[in-house]
Amino acid sequence: MANLQGYVKPGSIEESLSSQIDFTRLPRHIALIMDGNGRWAKARNLPRLSGHRAGIQSVRDVVETCARLEIEYLTLYALSVDNWKRPATEISGLMRLIIEYMNLELDTLIRENIRFRPIGRIEQLDPAVQQELQKGVARTAACTGLNFNIALNYGGRTEIVDGVKRLLKESLAHGGQIPAVDEDAFTSYLYTAGMPDPDLLIRTSGEMRVSNFLLWQIAYAEFYVTETLWPDFRAQHLFEAILHYQRRERRYGGLSDSFAATEPLANQR
Ligand code: IPE
Ligand code: IPE
Ligand code: MG
């Protein structure tokens, strides 16, 4: 089971929060929309890219905390297919930051047994970025701890369309036969094939929308929004999100246990 000893300082807010977590009921998969970098920079009269740069420390913190908690999957939303609408200088700055992050962190990821995988239309990214990402994938392929996905040039609708295209291609290769597809079978055509759906979806910076993130997979994810801007997000905020998650009752369309038990038999037709 997770061991935070030596990771959270005795007497700190992190210790107080993490001591309330039920380690037997952690989310298997946490998805996170990292938002608010621009606003963080604007509040300090800095260029937007400084906000993105500051966000790297939050990425480090959250990845390490999830690894310590022994969370199985973490998916961070770093660049959407719609972010290309932004000025070219912001996009090229983000690409440089991705390369920088990979160079800086790859050894740590390997040391911490973290398996790295980008999801999205990676083939459309700059070749230099693709090369760094591929290096990360290859060098962490044998890691068996936290599965760390980073969504880059990602769109939820794009992912579903890409899945349908793959399915059609496969069926053409098999003589045009329409395969038997159900929900389970279809998930194997998504970028997240083989991974459990997110249990907890966190968004920073107070925005109440999903912005095209993991549309298929979040059907029953618990949504948690914090006002904290991404560059200010630390282990403490992750603990708060997990504590909120553990107070929720997940019903998946069914009834709450207590309600089902008290309903008179006559009404159960
Ligand atoms: C999130 O921060 C990072 C990316 C989308 C790349 P934003 O850049 O969206 O920051 P705000 O929302 O403008 O504050
Ligand atoms: C979502 O944030 C995308 C990422 C965090 C990478 P945006 O800032 O792009 O989303 P909107 O425009 O507020 O919906
Ligand atoms: Mg934003």
Short mmCIF file of C-alpha atoms and ligand atoms in Angstrom, two decimals:
data_model
loop_
_atom_site.label_atom_id
_atom_site.label_comp_id
_atom_site.label_asym_id
_atom_site.label_seq_id
_atom_site.Cartn_x
_atom_site.Cartn_y
_atom_site.Cartn_z
CA MET A 1 0.00 0.00 0.00
CA ALA A 2 1.03 3.62 -0.57
CA ASN A 3 3.64 4.95 1.76
CA LEU A 4 4.00 8.70 2.15
CA GLN A 5 6.49 8.53 5.00
CA GLY A 6 9.41 10.81 4.36
CA TYR A 7 7.45 12.43 1.49
CA VAL A 8 5.08 14.65 3.47
CA LYS A 9 6.59 16.78 6.23
CA PRO A 10 5.41 16.00 9.76
CA GLY A 11 2.97 18.67 10.94
CA SER A 12 2.38 20.01 7.40
CA ILE A 13 -0.96 20.54 5.68
CA GLU A 14 0.02 17.74 3.30
CA GLU A 15 0.40 15.37 6.22
CA SER A 16 -2.90 16.39 7.75
CA LEU A 17 -4.75 15.94 4.42
CA SER A 18 -3.06 12.73 3.38
CA SER A 19 -3.72 11.16 6.79
CA GLN A 20 -7.47 11.43 6.00
CA ILE A 21 -7.18 9.52 2.70
CA ASP A 22 -8.48 5.95 2.57
CA PHE A 23 -5.65 4.22 0.73
CA THR A 24 -7.84 1.21 -0.01
CA ARG A 25 -10.25 3.34 -2.09
CA LEU A 26 -7.98 5.42 -4.27
CA PRO A 27 -9.01 6.25 -7.85
CA ARG A 28 -7.30 3.84 -10.26
CA HIS A 29 -7.11 6.51 -12.95
CA ILE A 30 -6.88 10.27 -12.44
CA ALA A 31 -7.35 12.56 -15.45
CA LEU A 32 -6.35 16.18 -15.14
CA ILE A 33 -7.05 19.27 -17.27
CA MET A 34 -4.10 21.53 -16.53
CA ASP A 35 -5.61 24.99 -16.99
CA GLY A 36 -4.90 28.57 -15.93
CA ASN A 37 -1.26 29.01 -16.95
CA GLY A 38 -2.08 32.15 -18.95
CA ARG A 39 -4.03 33.74 -16.10
CA TRP A 40 -1.24 32.88 -13.64
CA ALA A 41 1.24 34.73 -15.87
CA LYS A 42 -1.09 37.66 -16.53
CA ALA A 43 -1.58 38.23 -12.79
CA ARG A 44 2.19 38.66 -12.56
CA ASN A 45 2.55 40.79 -15.69
CA LEU A 46 4.55 38.02 -17.30
CA PRO A 47 4.27 36.56 -20.82
CA ARG A 48 1.92 33.55 -21.14
CA LEU A 49 4.86 31.23 -21.73
CA SER A 50 6.16 31.95 -18.20
CA GLY A 51 2.91 30.46 -16.94
CA HIS A 52 3.43 27.34 -19.02
CA ARG A 53 7.02 27.10 -17.77
CA ALA A 54 5.91 27.47 -14.14
CA GLY A 55 3.40 24.67 -14.75
CA ILE A 56 6.24 22.19 -15.26
CA GLN A 57 6.92 22.13 -11.51
CA SER A 58 3.25 21.23 -10.95
CA VAL A 59 3.58 18.37 -13.44
CA ARG A 60 6.63 17.08 -11.55
CA ASP A 61 4.82 17.34 -8.23
CA VAL A 62 1.64 15.61 -9.39
CA VAL A 63 3.48 12.80 -11.19
CA GLU A 64 5.63 12.12 -8.15
CA THR A 65 2.68 12.28 -5.74
CA CYS A 66 0.64 9.86 -7.88
CA ALA A 67 3.61 7.50 -8.01
CA ARG A 68 3.96 7.66 -4.21
CA LEU A 69 0.23 7.03 -3.78
CA GLU A 70 0.56 4.05 -6.13
CA ILE A 71 -2.14 5.41 -8.43
CA GLU A 72 -2.21 3.19 -11.51
CA TYR A 73 -2.94 5.76 -14.24
CA LEU A 74 -2.52 9.52 -14.56
CA THR A 75 -3.53 11.33 -17.76
CA LEU A 76 -2.56 15.00 -18.11
CA TYR A 77 -4.12 17.21 -20.80
CA ALA A 78 -1.26 19.32 -22.13
CA LEU A 79 -2.31 20.43 -25.63
CA SER A 80 -5.64 20.14 -27.39
CA VAL A 81 -6.29 19.90 -31.13
CA ASP A 82 -8.00 23.28 -30.73
CA ASN A 83 -4.99 24.98 -29.10
CA TRP A 84 -3.49 25.50 -32.60
CA LYS A 85 -5.78 28.54 -32.77
CA ARG A 86 -3.32 30.27 -30.43
CA PRO A 87 -0.45 32.47 -31.66
CA ALA A 88 2.36 30.48 -33.33
CA THR A 89 4.87 31.80 -30.78
CA GLU A 90 2.88 30.29 -27.89
CA ILE A 91 2.66 26.92 -29.67
CA SER A 92 6.37 26.83 -30.54
CA GLY A 93 7.17 27.83 -26.94
CA LEU A 94 5.03 24.94 -25.68
CA MET A 95 6.84 22.54 -28.03
CA ARG A 96 10.20 23.71 -26.66
CA LEU A 97 8.93 23.17 -23.11
CA ILE A 98 7.87 19.60 -23.95
CA ILE A 99 11.38 18.83 -25.23
CA GLU A 100 12.88 20.49 -22.16
CA TYR A 101 10.62 18.52 -19.83
CA MET A 102 11.54 15.20 -21.47
CA ASN A 103 15.25 15.98 -21.29
CA LEU A 104 15.01 16.99 -17.68
CA GLU A 105 12.69 14.31 -16.37
CA LEU A 106 13.27 11.12 -18.32
CA ASP A 107 15.89 9.74 -15.92
CA THR A 108 13.60 10.46 -12.96
CA LEU A 109 10.68 8.70 -14.67
CA ILE A 110 12.81 5.61 -15.24
CA ARG A 111 14.17 5.71 -11.67
CA GLU A 112 10.62 5.98 -10.29
CA ASN A 113 9.44 3.06 -12.49
CA ILE A 114 6.96 5.33 -14.35
CA ARG A 115 5.72 4.30 -17.79
CA PHE A 116 5.34 7.27 -20.10
CA ARG A 117 2.92 7.42 -23.04
CA PRO A 118 1.71 10.34 -25.14
CA ILE A 119 -1.85 10.14 -26.51
CA GLY A 120 -3.27 12.22 -29.36
CA ARG A 121 -2.36 12.89 -32.97
CA ILE A 122 1.36 12.70 -32.13
CA GLU A 123 2.30 12.15 -35.79
CA GLN A 124 1.27 15.76 -36.56
CA LEU A 125 3.75 17.24 -34.06
CA ASP A 126 7.15 18.63 -34.96
CA PRO A 127 9.60 15.74 -35.68
CA ALA A 128 11.97 16.92 -32.93
CA VAL A 129 9.13 16.70 -30.38
CA GLN A 130 8.06 13.29 -31.72
CA GLN A 131 11.61 12.03 -31.33
CA GLU A 132 11.78 13.05 -27.66
CA LEU A 133 8.39 11.51 -26.97
CA GLN A 134 9.35 8.26 -28.68
CA LYS A 135 12.53 8.15 -26.63
CA GLY A 136 10.41 8.52 -23.49
CA VAL A 137 8.07 5.72 -24.60
CA ALA A 138 10.91 3.36 -25.51
CA ARG A 139 13.00 3.96 -22.40
CA THR A 140 10.09 3.55 -19.97
CA ALA A 141 8.39 0.65 -21.82
CA ALA A 142 9.45 -1.88 -19.18
CA CYS A 143 8.40 0.28 -16.20
CA THR A 144 5.63 -1.27 -14.13
CA GLY A 145 4.65 1.54 -11.71
CA LEU A 146 2.50 4.58 -12.50
CA ASN A 147 1.21 4.78 -16.10
CA PHE A 148 1.71 8.41 -17.02
CA ASN A 149 -0.15 9.53 -20.15
CA ILE A 150 0.23 12.96 -21.60
CA ALA A 151 -2.48 14.15 -24.00
CA LEU A 152 -0.84 16.17 -26.76
CA ASN A 153 -2.58 17.42 -29.88
CA TYR A 154 -5.47 15.57 -28.31
CA GLY A 155 -9.20 15.88 -28.97
CA GLY A 156 -11.91 13.60 -27.60
CA ARG A 157 -13.90 13.74 -30.82
CA THR A 158 -10.73 13.27 -32.87
CA GLU A 159 -9.93 10.16 -30.82
CA ILE A 160 -13.36 8.66 -31.52
CA VAL A 161 -13.10 9.44 -35.25
CA ASP A 162 -9.58 7.95 -35.34
CA GLY A 163 -10.97 4.85 -33.64
CA VAL A 164 -13.77 4.50 -36.21
CA LYS A 165 -11.22 4.90 -39.03
CA ARG A 166 -9.02 2.14 -37.58
CA LEU A 167 -12.01 -0.12 -37.19
CA LEU A 168 -13.09 0.47 -40.82
CA LYS A 169 -9.55 -0.11 -42.10
CA GLU A 170 -9.36 -3.37 -40.23
CA SER A 171 -12.70 -4.52 -41.55
CA LEU A 172 -11.63 -3.69 -45.13
CA ALA A 173 -8.47 -5.72 -44.61
CA HIS A 174 -10.72 -8.61 -43.57
CA GLY A 175 -12.74 -8.59 -46.78
CA GLY A 176 -15.10 -5.77 -45.81
CA GLN A 177 -16.93 -7.74 -43.16
CA ILE A 178 -18.59 -5.56 -40.57
CA PRO A 179 -17.19 -6.64 -37.20
CA ALA A 180 -19.42 -7.20 -34.18
CA VAL A 181 -18.86 -4.04 -32.16
CA ASP A 182 -20.07 -3.33 -28.68
CA GLU A 183 -18.89 -0.72 -26.20
CA ASP A 184 -16.12 -2.92 -24.81
CA ALA A 185 -14.84 -3.83 -28.25
CA PHE A 186 -14.88 -0.19 -29.36
CA THR A 187 -12.65 0.94 -26.47
CA SER A 188 -9.85 -1.17 -27.95
CA TYR A 189 -9.77 1.29 -30.88
CA LEU A 190 -9.21 4.32 -28.64
CA TYR A 191 -5.81 5.80 -27.75
CA THR A 192 -6.41 4.52 -24.21
CA ALA A 193 -6.99 0.90 -25.27
CA GLY A 194 -6.47 -1.46 -22.36
CA MET A 195 -6.61 1.27 -19.71
CA PRO A 196 -9.38 1.69 -17.15
CA ASP A 197 -11.63 4.75 -17.52
CA PRO A 198 -10.75 7.73 -15.30
CA ASP A 199 -12.45 7.61 -11.91
CA LEU A 200 -11.60 11.19 -11.07
CA LEU A 201 -11.38 14.12 -13.49
CA ILE A 202 -9.76 17.25 -12.08
CA ARG A 203 -9.76 20.67 -13.74
CA THR A 204 -7.81 23.61 -12.39
CA SER A 205 -8.59 27.34 -12.72
CA GLY A 206 -12.33 27.11 -12.03
CA GLU A 207 -13.59 26.37 -15.55
CA MET A 208 -16.68 24.12 -15.53
CA ARG A 209 -16.19 22.37 -18.85
CA VAL A 210 -14.42 19.36 -20.28
CA SER A 211 -12.97 21.07 -23.37
CA ASN A 212 -12.98 17.94 -25.54
CA PHE A 213 -11.02 15.77 -23.08
CA LEU A 214 -11.52 11.98 -22.96
CA LEU A 215 -15.16 12.31 -24.01
CA TRP A 216 -15.76 8.58 -24.27
CA GLN A 217 -13.82 7.59 -21.15
CA ILE A 218 -15.27 10.10 -18.65
CA ALA A 219 -18.85 8.79 -18.89
CA TYR A 220 -18.91 8.07 -15.14
CA ALA A 221 -15.84 9.96 -13.90
CA GLU A 222 -16.31 12.08 -10.80
CA PHE A 223 -15.63 15.71 -11.74
CA TYR A 224 -13.69 18.00 -9.38
CA VAL A 225 -12.96 21.63 -10.21
CA THR A 226 -10.58 23.76 -8.17
CA GLU A 227 -10.04 27.53 -8.43
CA THR A 228 -6.30 26.93 -8.04
CA LEU A 229 -4.40 27.82 -11.21
CA TRP A 230 -2.24 25.04 -12.65
CA PRO A 231 1.17 26.57 -11.77
CA ASP A 232 0.04 26.77 -8.12
CA PHE A 233 -1.23 23.15 -8.01
CA ARG A 234 0.75 20.94 -5.63
CA ALA A 235 0.44 17.63 -3.73
CA GLN A 236 -1.84 19.34 -1.21
CA HIS A 237 -4.39 20.13 -3.93
CA LEU A 238 -4.26 16.59 -5.24
CA PHE A 239 -4.95 15.25 -1.74
CA GLU A 240 -7.93 17.63 -1.48
CA ALA A 241 -9.31 16.35 -4.80
CA ILE A 242 -8.92 12.72 -3.69
CA LEU A 243 -10.67 13.45 -0.39
CA HIS A 244 -13.61 15.00 -2.29
CA TYR A 245 -13.69 11.98 -4.57
CA GLN A 246 -13.84 9.62 -1.61
CA ARG A 247 -16.92 11.42 -0.27
CA ARG A 248 -18.88 10.85 -3.48
CA GLU A 249 -21.30 8.00 -4.02
CA ARG A 250 -20.89 6.48 -7.47
CA ARG A 251 -24.16 5.02 -8.68
CA TYR A 252 -23.60 4.37 -12.40
CA GLY A 253 -27.30 4.89 -13.04
CA GLY A 254 -28.37 2.56 -10.23
CA LEU A 255 -29.71 3.42 -6.81
CA SER A 256 -27.84 4.31 -3.68
CA ASP A 257 -27.48 1.24 -1.44
CA SER A 258 -29.39 2.88 1.42
CA PHE A 259 -32.27 3.92 -0.85
CA ALA A 260 -32.60 0.52 -2.51
CA ALA A 261 -32.70 -1.16 0.90
CA THR A 262 -35.49 1.05 2.30
CA GLU A 263 -37.81 0.93 -0.74
CA PRO A 264 -41.00 -1.06 0.07
CA LEU A 265 -41.24 -4.30 -1.89
CA ALA A 266 -44.56 -3.28 -3.48
CA ASN A 267 -42.83 -0.42 -5.32
CA GLN A 268 -40.13 -2.61 -6.81
CA ARG A 269 -42.10 -3.68 -9.86
C1 IPE B 1 -3.48 25.61 -19.95
O1 IPE B 1 -3.37 26.94 -19.62
C2 IPE B 1 -2.35 25.12 -20.81
C3 IPE B 1 -2.72 24.89 -22.22
C4 IPE B 1 -3.93 24.93 -22.72
C5 IPE B 1 -1.61 24.59 -23.13
P1 IPE B 1 -3.97 28.07 -20.54
O2 IPE B 1 -2.90 28.53 -21.48
O3 IPE B 1 -5.23 27.65 -21.18
O4 IPE B 1 -4.25 29.22 -19.46
P2 IPE B 1 -5.49 30.21 -19.41
O5 IPE B 1 -6.74 29.37 -19.45
O6 IPE B 1 -5.39 31.11 -20.60
O7 IPE B 1 -5.33 30.93 -18.11
C1 IPE B 2 -8.03 22.77 -22.31
O1 IPE B 2 -7.77 24.07 -21.92
C2 IPE B 2 -6.82 22.19 -22.97
C3 IPE B 2 -5.67 21.94 -22.10
C4 IPE B 2 -5.62 22.11 -20.81
C5 IPE B 2 -4.52 21.41 -22.75
P1 IPE B 2 -8.17 25.33 -22.81
O2 IPE B 2 -7.76 26.51 -22.03
O3 IPE B 2 -7.62 25.17 -24.17
O4 IPE B 2 -9.75 25.19 -22.89
P2 IPE B 2 -10.89 26.29 -23.08
O5 IPE B 2 -10.53 27.09 -24.29
O6 IPE B 2 -10.87 27.12 -21.85
O7 IPE B 2 -12.15 25.51 -23.22
MG MG B 3 -7.17 27.73 -20.61
#
